[in-house]
Amino acid sequence: VLYRFCLSLVMADVVVVLGAEAGILDGDLSLSEYYASEGFDVIHVDRSVKQYGQENIRAEAVNVLEDDDVSTLKSLVMNDYGGCDHLITVVGGAEMFEQETEWERADIRSTLHKNLSQQIYVANEFAPLLRKTDGRSSITVMSSVNASGRFELPVYSAAKAGLEGFVRAAANRYAPD
């Protein structure tokens, strides 16, 4: 169902899928495989990616948690494709420390960075590319269960709630563009 919803929003040629998108949704296909089967050129980006064996899926191992790697990815998309029509970000990453009642500052920062601040940075970097095309969109896929405040994952839930707020505010900010 979510595939079909996302597909109805995607009306152009180049789709960038960020994150571990295999197995996150129902069905046998990953998001990348689904969009490729519908005729889109797909760039799947994650810290570790499999090679799909499909001509219109390009797999790039990039750690988008590193600012320099996001800038490199943006340059790659511009140089090789001339831009990005759609950005689909799959955000995950609950940390094992969440089961504890006390957390180290480094673990808190890591969870907030992975699930909130770095996603804002990616959106900010890709916004100019998305503005250059007519059918542009940015779609964020995240767990609504965690954003609603699961009691055993408070730091992760806080990051997801923050990301949901950012996505709503950014949609209002960029919609007129």
mmCIF file of the C-alpha atoms, coordinates in Angstrom:
data_MODEL
# 
_entry.id   MODEL 
# 
loop_
_atom_site.group_PDB 
_atom_site.id 
_atom_site.type_symbol 
_atom_site.label_atom_id 
_atom_site.label_alt_id 
_atom_site.label_comp_id 
_atom_site.label_asym_id 
_atom_site.label_entity_id 
_atom_site.label_seq_id 
_atom_site.pdbx_PDB_ins_code 
_atom_site.Cartn_x 
_atom_site.Cartn_y 
_atom_site.Cartn_z 
_atom_site.occupancy 
_atom_site.B_iso_or_equiv 
_atom_site.pdbx_formal_charge 
_atom_site.auth_seq_id 
_atom_site.auth_comp_id 
_atom_site.auth_asym_id 
_atom_site.auth_atom_id 
_atom_site.pdbx_PDB_model_num 
ATOM 1   C CA . VAL A 1 1   ? 0.000  0.000  0.000   1.00 0.00 ? 1   VAL A CA 1 
ATOM 2   C CA . LEU A 1 2   ? 2.779  2.437  0.903   1.00 0.00 ? 2   LEU A CA 1 
ATOM 3   C CA . TYR A 1 3   ? 4.582  1.567  -2.348  1.00 0.00 ? 3   TYR A CA 1 
ATOM 4   C CA . ARG A 1 4   ? 1.529  2.625  -4.339  1.00 0.00 ? 4   ARG A CA 1 
ATOM 5   C CA . PHE A 1 5   ? 1.151  5.819  -2.290  1.00 0.00 ? 5   PHE A CA 1 
ATOM 6   C CA . CYS A 1 6   ? 4.806  6.723  -2.810  1.00 0.00 ? 6   CYS A CA 1 
ATOM 7   C CA . LEU A 1 7   ? 4.604  5.842  -6.510  1.00 0.00 ? 7   LEU A CA 1 
ATOM 8   C CA . SER A 1 8   ? 1.668  8.198  -6.987  1.00 0.00 ? 8   SER A CA 1 
ATOM 9   C CA . LEU A 1 9   ? 3.892  11.014 -5.677  1.00 0.00 ? 9   LEU A CA 1 
ATOM 10  C CA . VAL A 1 10  ? 6.835  10.111 -7.890  1.00 0.00 ? 10  VAL A CA 1 
ATOM 11  C CA . MET A 1 11  ? 6.314  11.321 -11.452 1.00 0.00 ? 11  MET A CA 1 
ATOM 12  C CA . ALA A 1 12  ? 9.842  11.776 -12.785 1.00 0.00 ? 12  ALA A CA 1 
ATOM 13  C CA . ASP A 1 13  ? 12.937 9.853  -13.741 1.00 0.00 ? 13  ASP A CA 1 
ATOM 14  C CA . VAL A 1 14  ? 15.548 9.871  -10.965 1.00 0.00 ? 14  VAL A CA 1 
ATOM 15  C CA . VAL A 1 15  ? 14.706 8.556  -7.486  1.00 0.00 ? 15  VAL A CA 1 
ATOM 16  C CA . VAL A 1 16  ? 17.288 8.558  -4.679  1.00 0.00 ? 16  VAL A CA 1 
ATOM 17  C CA . VAL A 1 17  ? 16.488 6.064  -1.906  1.00 0.00 ? 17  VAL A CA 1 
ATOM 18  C CA . LEU A 1 18  ? 18.499 6.565  1.288   1.00 0.00 ? 18  LEU A CA 1 
ATOM 19  C CA . GLY A 1 19  ? 18.629 3.955  4.016   1.00 0.00 ? 19  GLY A CA 1 
ATOM 20  C CA . ALA A 1 20  ? 18.018 0.300  4.705   1.00 0.00 ? 20  ALA A CA 1 
ATOM 21  C CA . GLU A 1 21  ? 14.894 -0.023 2.617   1.00 0.00 ? 21  GLU A CA 1 
ATOM 22  C CA . ALA A 1 22  ? 14.857 -3.780 2.077   1.00 0.00 ? 22  ALA A CA 1 
ATOM 23  C CA . GLY A 1 23  ? 12.214 -5.566 4.091   1.00 0.00 ? 23  GLY A CA 1 
ATOM 24  C CA . ILE A 1 24  ? 10.894 -2.442 5.795   1.00 0.00 ? 24  ILE A CA 1 
ATOM 25  C CA . LEU A 1 25  ? 7.577  -2.597 3.945   1.00 0.00 ? 25  LEU A CA 1 
ATOM 26  C CA . ASP A 1 26  ? 5.232  -5.402 2.931   1.00 0.00 ? 26  ASP A CA 1 
ATOM 27  C CA . GLY A 1 27  ? 6.015  -7.333 -0.203  1.00 0.00 ? 27  GLY A CA 1 
ATOM 28  C CA . ASP A 1 28  ? 8.920  -9.145 -1.790  1.00 0.00 ? 28  ASP A CA 1 
ATOM 29  C CA . LEU A 1 29  ? 10.540 -6.085 -3.368  1.00 0.00 ? 29  LEU A CA 1 
ATOM 30  C CA . SER A 1 30  ? 12.577 -3.370 -1.722  1.00 0.00 ? 30  SER A CA 1 
ATOM 31  C CA . LEU A 1 31  ? 11.658 0.242  -2.469  1.00 0.00 ? 31  LEU A CA 1 
ATOM 32  C CA . SER A 1 32  ? 14.535 0.447  -4.951  1.00 0.00 ? 32  SER A CA 1 
ATOM 33  C CA . GLU A 1 33  ? 13.426 -2.701 -6.779  1.00 0.00 ? 33  GLU A CA 1 
ATOM 34  C CA . TYR A 1 34  ? 9.829  -1.537 -6.848  1.00 0.00 ? 34  TYR A CA 1 
ATOM 35  C CA . TYR A 1 35  ? 10.610 1.861  -8.385  1.00 0.00 ? 35  TYR A CA 1 
ATOM 36  C CA . ALA A 1 36  ? 13.049 0.288  -10.853 1.00 0.00 ? 36  ALA A CA 1 
ATOM 37  C CA . SER A 1 37  ? 10.333 -2.156 -11.956 1.00 0.00 ? 37  SER A CA 1 
ATOM 38  C CA . GLU A 1 38  ? 8.114  0.856  -12.651 1.00 0.00 ? 38  GLU A CA 1 
ATOM 39  C CA . GLY A 1 39  ? 10.753 2.307  -14.990 1.00 0.00 ? 39  GLY A CA 1 
ATOM 40  C CA . PHE A 1 40  ? 12.531 4.836  -12.781 1.00 0.00 ? 40  PHE A CA 1 
ATOM 41  C CA . ASP A 1 41  ? 16.308 5.247  -12.509 1.00 0.00 ? 41  ASP A CA 1 
ATOM 42  C CA . VAL A 1 42  ? 17.094 4.528  -8.864  1.00 0.00 ? 42  VAL A CA 1 
ATOM 43  C CA . ILE A 1 43  ? 20.138 5.359  -6.780  1.00 0.00 ? 43  ILE A CA 1 
ATOM 44  C CA . HIS A 1 44  ? 20.058 3.290  -3.593  1.00 0.00 ? 44  HIS A CA 1 
ATOM 45  C CA . VAL A 1 45  ? 22.348 4.658  -0.913  1.00 0.00 ? 45  VAL A CA 1 
ATOM 46  C CA . ASP A 1 46  ? 23.238 3.113  2.441   1.00 0.00 ? 46  ASP A CA 1 
ATOM 47  C CA . ARG A 1 47  ? 26.314 2.339  4.517   1.00 0.00 ? 47  ARG A CA 1 
ATOM 48  C CA . SER A 1 48  ? 26.317 -1.119 2.961   1.00 0.00 ? 48  SER A CA 1 
ATOM 49  C CA . VAL A 1 49  ? 24.311 -1.969 -0.130  1.00 0.00 ? 49  VAL A CA 1 
ATOM 50  C CA . LYS A 1 50  ? 23.768 -5.063 -2.195  1.00 0.00 ? 50  LYS A CA 1 
ATOM 51  C CA . GLN A 1 51  ? 24.172 -5.067 -5.931  1.00 0.00 ? 51  GLN A CA 1 
ATOM 52  C CA . TYR A 1 52  ? 20.721 -5.559 -7.424  1.00 0.00 ? 52  TYR A CA 1 
ATOM 53  C CA . GLY A 1 53  ? 21.654 -6.779 -10.899 1.00 0.00 ? 53  GLY A CA 1 
ATOM 54  C CA . GLN A 1 54  ? 19.127 -4.414 -12.471 1.00 0.00 ? 54  GLN A CA 1 
ATOM 55  C CA . GLU A 1 55  ? 20.390 -1.905 -14.999 1.00 0.00 ? 55  GLU A CA 1 
ATOM 56  C CA . ASN A 1 56  ? 18.366 0.999  -13.636 1.00 0.00 ? 56  ASN A CA 1 
ATOM 57  C CA . ILE A 1 57  ? 19.400 0.564  -9.975  1.00 0.00 ? 57  ILE A CA 1 
ATOM 58  C CA . ARG A 1 58  ? 22.712 2.036  -8.952  1.00 0.00 ? 58  ARG A CA 1 
ATOM 59  C CA . ALA A 1 59  ? 23.892 0.972  -5.516  1.00 0.00 ? 59  ALA A CA 1 
ATOM 60  C CA . GLU A 1 60  ? 26.220 3.364  -3.691  1.00 0.00 ? 60  GLU A CA 1 
ATOM 61  C CA . ALA A 1 61  ? 27.810 2.586  -0.333  1.00 0.00 ? 61  ALA A CA 1 
ATOM 62  C CA . VAL A 1 62  ? 27.768 5.990  1.339   1.00 0.00 ? 62  VAL A CA 1 
ATOM 63  C CA . ASN A 1 63  ? 27.522 6.756  5.030   1.00 0.00 ? 63  ASN A CA 1 
ATOM 64  C CA . VAL A 1 64  ? 25.039 9.626  5.113   1.00 0.00 ? 64  VAL A CA 1 
ATOM 65  C CA . LEU A 1 65  ? 25.844 10.057 8.790   1.00 0.00 ? 65  LEU A CA 1 
ATOM 66  C CA . GLU A 1 66  ? 29.025 11.818 7.667   1.00 0.00 ? 66  GLU A CA 1 
ATOM 67  C CA . ASP A 1 67  ? 28.567 15.366 6.364   1.00 0.00 ? 67  ASP A CA 1 
ATOM 68  C CA . ASP A 1 68  ? 31.336 15.030 3.753   1.00 0.00 ? 68  ASP A CA 1 
ATOM 69  C CA . ASP A 1 69  ? 29.734 11.862 2.386   1.00 0.00 ? 69  ASP A CA 1 
ATOM 70  C CA . VAL A 1 70  ? 26.393 13.660 1.947   1.00 0.00 ? 70  VAL A CA 1 
ATOM 71  C CA . SER A 1 71  ? 28.152 16.403 -0.025  1.00 0.00 ? 71  SER A CA 1 
ATOM 72  C CA . THR A 1 72  ? 29.905 13.735 -2.126  1.00 0.00 ? 72  THR A CA 1 
ATOM 73  C CA . LEU A 1 73  ? 26.579 12.017 -2.795  1.00 0.00 ? 73  LEU A CA 1 
ATOM 74  C CA . LYS A 1 74  ? 24.995 15.313 -3.819  1.00 0.00 ? 74  LYS A CA 1 
ATOM 75  C CA . SER A 1 75  ? 27.858 15.924 -6.267  1.00 0.00 ? 75  SER A CA 1 
ATOM 76  C CA . LEU A 1 76  ? 27.555 12.384 -7.661  1.00 0.00 ? 76  LEU A CA 1 
ATOM 77  C CA . VAL A 1 77  ? 23.827 12.837 -8.269  1.00 0.00 ? 77  VAL A CA 1 
ATOM 78  C CA . MET A 1 78  ? 24.396 16.214 -9.952  1.00 0.00 ? 78  MET A CA 1 
ATOM 79  C CA . ASN A 1 79  ? 27.325 15.075 -12.094 1.00 0.00 ? 79  ASN A CA 1 
ATOM 80  C CA . ASP A 1 80  ? 25.942 11.697 -13.185 1.00 0.00 ? 80  ASP A CA 1 
ATOM 81  C CA . TYR A 1 81  ? 22.203 12.441 -13.396 1.00 0.00 ? 81  TYR A CA 1 
ATOM 82  C CA . GLY A 1 82  ? 21.941 16.226 -13.612 1.00 0.00 ? 82  GLY A CA 1 
ATOM 83  C CA . GLY A 1 83  ? 19.815 16.345 -10.475 1.00 0.00 ? 83  GLY A CA 1 
ATOM 84  C CA . CYS A 1 84  ? 17.376 14.477 -8.315  1.00 0.00 ? 84  CYS A CA 1 
ATOM 85  C CA . ASP A 1 85  ? 13.659 14.356 -8.961  1.00 0.00 ? 85  ASP A CA 1 
ATOM 86  C CA . HIS A 1 86  ? 12.668 12.548 -5.767  1.00 0.00 ? 86  HIS A CA 1 
ATOM 87  C CA . LEU A 1 87  ? 14.314 11.759 -2.465  1.00 0.00 ? 87  LEU A CA 1 
ATOM 88  C CA . ILE A 1 88  ? 12.976 8.871  -0.377  1.00 0.00 ? 88  ILE A CA 1 
ATOM 89  C CA . THR A 1 89  ? 14.561 8.634  3.052   1.00 0.00 ? 89  THR A CA 1 
ATOM 90  C CA . VAL A 1 90  ? 14.069 5.498  5.140   1.00 0.00 ? 90  VAL A CA 1 
ATOM 91  C CA . VAL A 1 91  ? 14.952 6.398  8.705   1.00 0.00 ? 91  VAL A CA 1 
ATOM 92  C CA . GLY A 1 92  ? 15.648 3.727  11.312  1.00 0.00 ? 92  GLY A CA 1 
ATOM 93  C CA . GLY A 1 93  ? 18.236 2.800  13.851  1.00 0.00 ? 93  GLY A CA 1 
ATOM 94  C CA . ALA A 1 94  ? 16.981 2.075  17.360  1.00 0.00 ? 94  ALA A CA 1 
ATOM 95  C CA . GLU A 1 95  ? 19.973 1.477  19.573  1.00 0.00 ? 95  GLU A CA 1 
ATOM 96  C CA . MET A 1 96  ? 20.378 -1.509 21.864  1.00 0.00 ? 96  MET A CA 1 
ATOM 97  C CA . PHE A 1 97  ? 21.161 0.735  24.831  1.00 0.00 ? 97  PHE A CA 1 
ATOM 98  C CA . GLU A 1 98  ? 17.521 1.861  24.820  1.00 0.00 ? 98  GLU A CA 1 
ATOM 99  C CA . GLN A 1 99  ? 16.577 -1.105 26.988  1.00 0.00 ? 99  GLN A CA 1 
ATOM 100 C CA . GLU A 1 100 ? 18.513 0.460  29.844  1.00 0.00 ? 100 GLU A CA 1 
ATOM 101 C CA . THR A 1 101 ? 17.130 3.048  32.236  1.00 0.00 ? 101 THR A CA 1 
ATOM 102 C CA . GLU A 1 102 ? 20.228 5.249  32.069  1.00 0.00 ? 102 GLU A CA 1 
ATOM 103 C CA . TRP A 1 103 ? 22.091 6.250  28.935  1.00 0.00 ? 103 TRP A CA 1 
ATOM 104 C CA . GLU A 1 104 ? 25.552 7.495  28.145  1.00 0.00 ? 104 GLU A CA 1 
ATOM 105 C CA . ARG A 1 105 ? 25.679 10.936 26.537  1.00 0.00 ? 105 ARG A CA 1 
ATOM 106 C CA . ALA A 1 106 ? 27.490 9.495  23.528  1.00 0.00 ? 106 ALA A CA 1 
ATOM 107 C CA . ASP A 1 107 ? 24.642 7.010  22.951  1.00 0.00 ? 107 ASP A CA 1 
ATOM 108 C CA . ILE A 1 108 ? 22.026 9.762  23.224  1.00 0.00 ? 108 ILE A CA 1 
ATOM 109 C CA . ARG A 1 109 ? 23.925 11.956 20.753  1.00 0.00 ? 109 ARG A CA 1 
ATOM 110 C CA . SER A 1 110 ? 24.373 9.041  18.360  1.00 0.00 ? 110 SER A CA 1 
ATOM 111 C CA . THR A 1 111 ? 20.665 8.192  18.324  1.00 0.00 ? 111 THR A CA 1 
ATOM 112 C CA . LEU A 1 112 ? 19.624 11.818 17.877  1.00 0.00 ? 112 LEU A CA 1 
ATOM 113 C CA . HIS A 1 113 ? 22.236 12.294 15.147  1.00 0.00 ? 113 HIS A CA 1 
ATOM 114 C CA . LYS A 1 114 ? 21.207 9.190  13.159  1.00 0.00 ? 114 LYS A CA 1 
ATOM 115 C CA . ASN A 1 115 ? 17.499 9.720  13.445  1.00 0.00 ? 115 ASN A CA 1 
ATOM 116 C CA . LEU A 1 116 ? 17.074 13.485 13.490  1.00 0.00 ? 116 LEU A CA 1 
ATOM 117 C CA . SER A 1 117 ? 19.946 15.925 12.940  1.00 0.00 ? 117 SER A CA 1 
ATOM 118 C CA . GLN A 1 118 ? 21.562 14.091 10.022  1.00 0.00 ? 118 GLN A CA 1 
ATOM 119 C CA . GLN A 1 119 ? 18.191 13.687 8.306   1.00 0.00 ? 119 GLN A CA 1 
ATOM 120 C CA . ILE A 1 120 ? 17.733 17.459 8.512   1.00 0.00 ? 120 ILE A CA 1 
ATOM 121 C CA . TYR A 1 121 ? 21.188 17.927 6.981   1.00 0.00 ? 121 TYR A CA 1 
ATOM 122 C CA . VAL A 1 122 ? 20.389 15.517 4.112   1.00 0.00 ? 122 VAL A CA 1 
ATOM 123 C CA . ALA A 1 123 ? 17.111 17.328 3.404   1.00 0.00 ? 123 ALA A CA 1 
ATOM 124 C CA . ASN A 1 124 ? 18.884 20.684 3.437   1.00 0.00 ? 124 ASN A CA 1 
ATOM 125 C CA . GLU A 1 125 ? 21.576 19.456 1.029   1.00 0.00 ? 125 GLU A CA 1 
ATOM 126 C CA . PHE A 1 126 ? 19.091 17.936 -1.417  1.00 0.00 ? 126 PHE A CA 1 
ATOM 127 C CA . ALA A 1 127 ? 16.485 20.735 -1.358  1.00 0.00 ? 127 ALA A CA 1 
ATOM 128 C CA . PRO A 1 128 ? 18.264 22.733 -4.116  1.00 0.00 ? 128 PRO A CA 1 
ATOM 129 C CA . LEU A 1 129 ? 18.376 19.634 -6.352  1.00 0.00 ? 129 LEU A CA 1 
ATOM 130 C CA . LEU A 1 130 ? 14.700 18.926 -5.817  1.00 0.00 ? 130 LEU A CA 1 
ATOM 131 C CA . ARG A 1 131 ? 13.767 22.531 -6.625  1.00 0.00 ? 131 ARG A CA 1 
ATOM 132 C CA . LYS A 1 132 ? 15.335 22.231 -10.091 1.00 0.00 ? 132 LYS A CA 1 
ATOM 133 C CA . THR A 1 133 ? 12.761 19.695 -11.320 1.00 0.00 ? 133 THR A CA 1 
ATOM 134 C CA . ASP A 1 134 ? 9.040  19.971 -11.956 1.00 0.00 ? 134 ASP A CA 1 
ATOM 135 C CA . GLY A 1 135 ? 7.830  16.740 -10.329 1.00 0.00 ? 135 GLY A CA 1 
ATOM 136 C CA . ARG A 1 136 ? 9.924  16.922 -7.187  1.00 0.00 ? 136 ARG A CA 1 
ATOM 137 C CA . SER A 1 137 ? 9.114  15.397 -3.829  1.00 0.00 ? 137 SER A CA 1 
ATOM 138 C CA . SER A 1 138 ? 10.779 14.269 -0.648  1.00 0.00 ? 138 SER A CA 1 
ATOM 139 C CA . ILE A 1 139 ? 9.254  11.290 1.114   1.00 0.00 ? 139 ILE A CA 1 
ATOM 140 C CA . THR A 1 140 ? 10.331 10.232 4.593   1.00 0.00 ? 140 THR A CA 1 
ATOM 141 C CA . VAL A 1 141 ? 9.512  6.691  5.713   1.00 0.00 ? 141 VAL A CA 1 
ATOM 142 C CA . MET A 1 142 ? 9.752  6.096  9.446   1.00 0.00 ? 142 MET A CA 1 
ATOM 143 C CA . SER A 1 143 ? 8.104  4.038  12.130  1.00 0.00 ? 143 SER A CA 1 
ATOM 144 C CA . SER A 1 144 ? 5.027  5.770  13.500  1.00 0.00 ? 144 SER A CA 1 
ATOM 145 C CA . VAL A 1 145 ? 5.027  3.355  16.435  1.00 0.00 ? 145 VAL A CA 1 
ATOM 146 C CA . ASN A 1 146 ? 8.296  4.754  17.710  1.00 0.00 ? 146 ASN A CA 1 
ATOM 147 C CA . ALA A 1 147 ? 7.341  8.360  16.962  1.00 0.00 ? 147 ALA A CA 1 
ATOM 148 C CA . SER A 1 148 ? 4.266  7.903  19.160  1.00 0.00 ? 148 SER A CA 1 
ATOM 149 C CA . GLY A 1 149 ? 6.468  7.251  22.182  1.00 0.00 ? 149 GLY A CA 1 
ATOM 150 C CA . ARG A 1 150 ? 7.175  3.599  22.909  1.00 0.00 ? 150 ARG A CA 1 
ATOM 151 C CA . PHE A 1 151 ? 7.998  3.408  26.576  1.00 0.00 ? 151 PHE A CA 1 
ATOM 152 C CA . GLU A 1 152 ? 11.059 1.184  26.093  1.00 0.00 ? 152 GLU A CA 1 
ATOM 153 C CA . LEU A 1 153 ? 12.618 3.510  23.480  1.00 0.00 ? 153 LEU A CA 1 
ATOM 154 C CA . PRO A 1 154 ? 12.422 7.062  24.859  1.00 0.00 ? 154 PRO A CA 1 
ATOM 155 C CA . VAL A 1 155 ? 15.474 8.589  23.140  1.00 0.00 ? 155 VAL A CA 1 
ATOM 156 C CA . TYR A 1 156 ? 14.622 6.965  19.798  1.00 0.00 ? 156 TYR A CA 1 
ATOM 157 C CA . SER A 1 157 ? 10.997 8.057  20.183  1.00 0.00 ? 157 SER A CA 1 
ATOM 158 C CA . ALA A 1 158 ? 12.090 11.636 20.908  1.00 0.00 ? 158 ALA A CA 1 
ATOM 159 C CA . ALA A 1 159 ? 14.209 11.658 17.745  1.00 0.00 ? 159 ALA A CA 1 
ATOM 160 C CA . LYS A 1 160 ? 11.301 10.312 15.662  1.00 0.00 ? 160 LYS A CA 1 
ATOM 161 C CA . ALA A 1 161 ? 8.889  12.870 17.093  1.00 0.00 ? 161 ALA A CA 1 
ATOM 162 C CA . GLY A 1 162 ? 11.413 15.596 16.254  1.00 0.00 ? 162 GLY A CA 1 
ATOM 163 C CA . LEU A 1 163 ? 11.810 14.243 12.731  1.00 0.00 ? 163 LEU A CA 1 
ATOM 164 C CA . GLU A 1 164 ? 8.058  14.173 12.250  1.00 0.00 ? 164 GLU A CA 1 
ATOM 165 C CA . GLY A 1 165 ? 7.895  17.825 13.334  1.00 0.00 ? 165 GLY A CA 1 
ATOM 166 C CA . PHE A 1 166 ? 10.727 18.729 10.966  1.00 0.00 ? 166 PHE A CA 1 
ATOM 167 C CA . VAL A 1 167 ? 9.062  16.961 8.015   1.00 0.00 ? 167 VAL A CA 1 
ATOM 168 C CA . ARG A 1 168 ? 5.775  18.794 8.619   1.00 0.00 ? 168 ARG A CA 1 
ATOM 169 C CA . ALA A 1 169 ? 7.456  22.185 8.988   1.00 0.00 ? 169 ALA A CA 1 
ATOM 170 C CA . ALA A 1 170 ? 9.718  21.626 5.968   1.00 0.00 ? 170 ALA A CA 1 
ATOM 171 C CA . ALA A 1 171 ? 6.723  20.602 3.852   1.00 0.00 ? 171 ALA A CA 1 
ATOM 172 C CA . ASN A 1 172 ? 5.017  23.889 4.706   1.00 0.00 ? 172 ASN A CA 1 
ATOM 173 C CA . ARG A 1 173 ? 8.226  25.833 4.059   1.00 0.00 ? 173 ARG A CA 1 
ATOM 174 C CA . TYR A 1 174 ? 9.049  24.268 0.702   1.00 0.00 ? 174 TYR A CA 1 
ATOM 175 C CA . ALA A 1 175 ? 5.562  23.610 -0.670  1.00 0.00 ? 175 ALA A CA 1 
ATOM 176 C CA . PRO A 1 176 ? 5.199  27.086 -2.269  1.00 0.00 ? 176 PRO A CA 1 
ATOM 177 C CA . ASP A 1 177 ? 8.520  26.592 -4.076  1.00 0.00 ? 177 ASP A CA 1 
# 
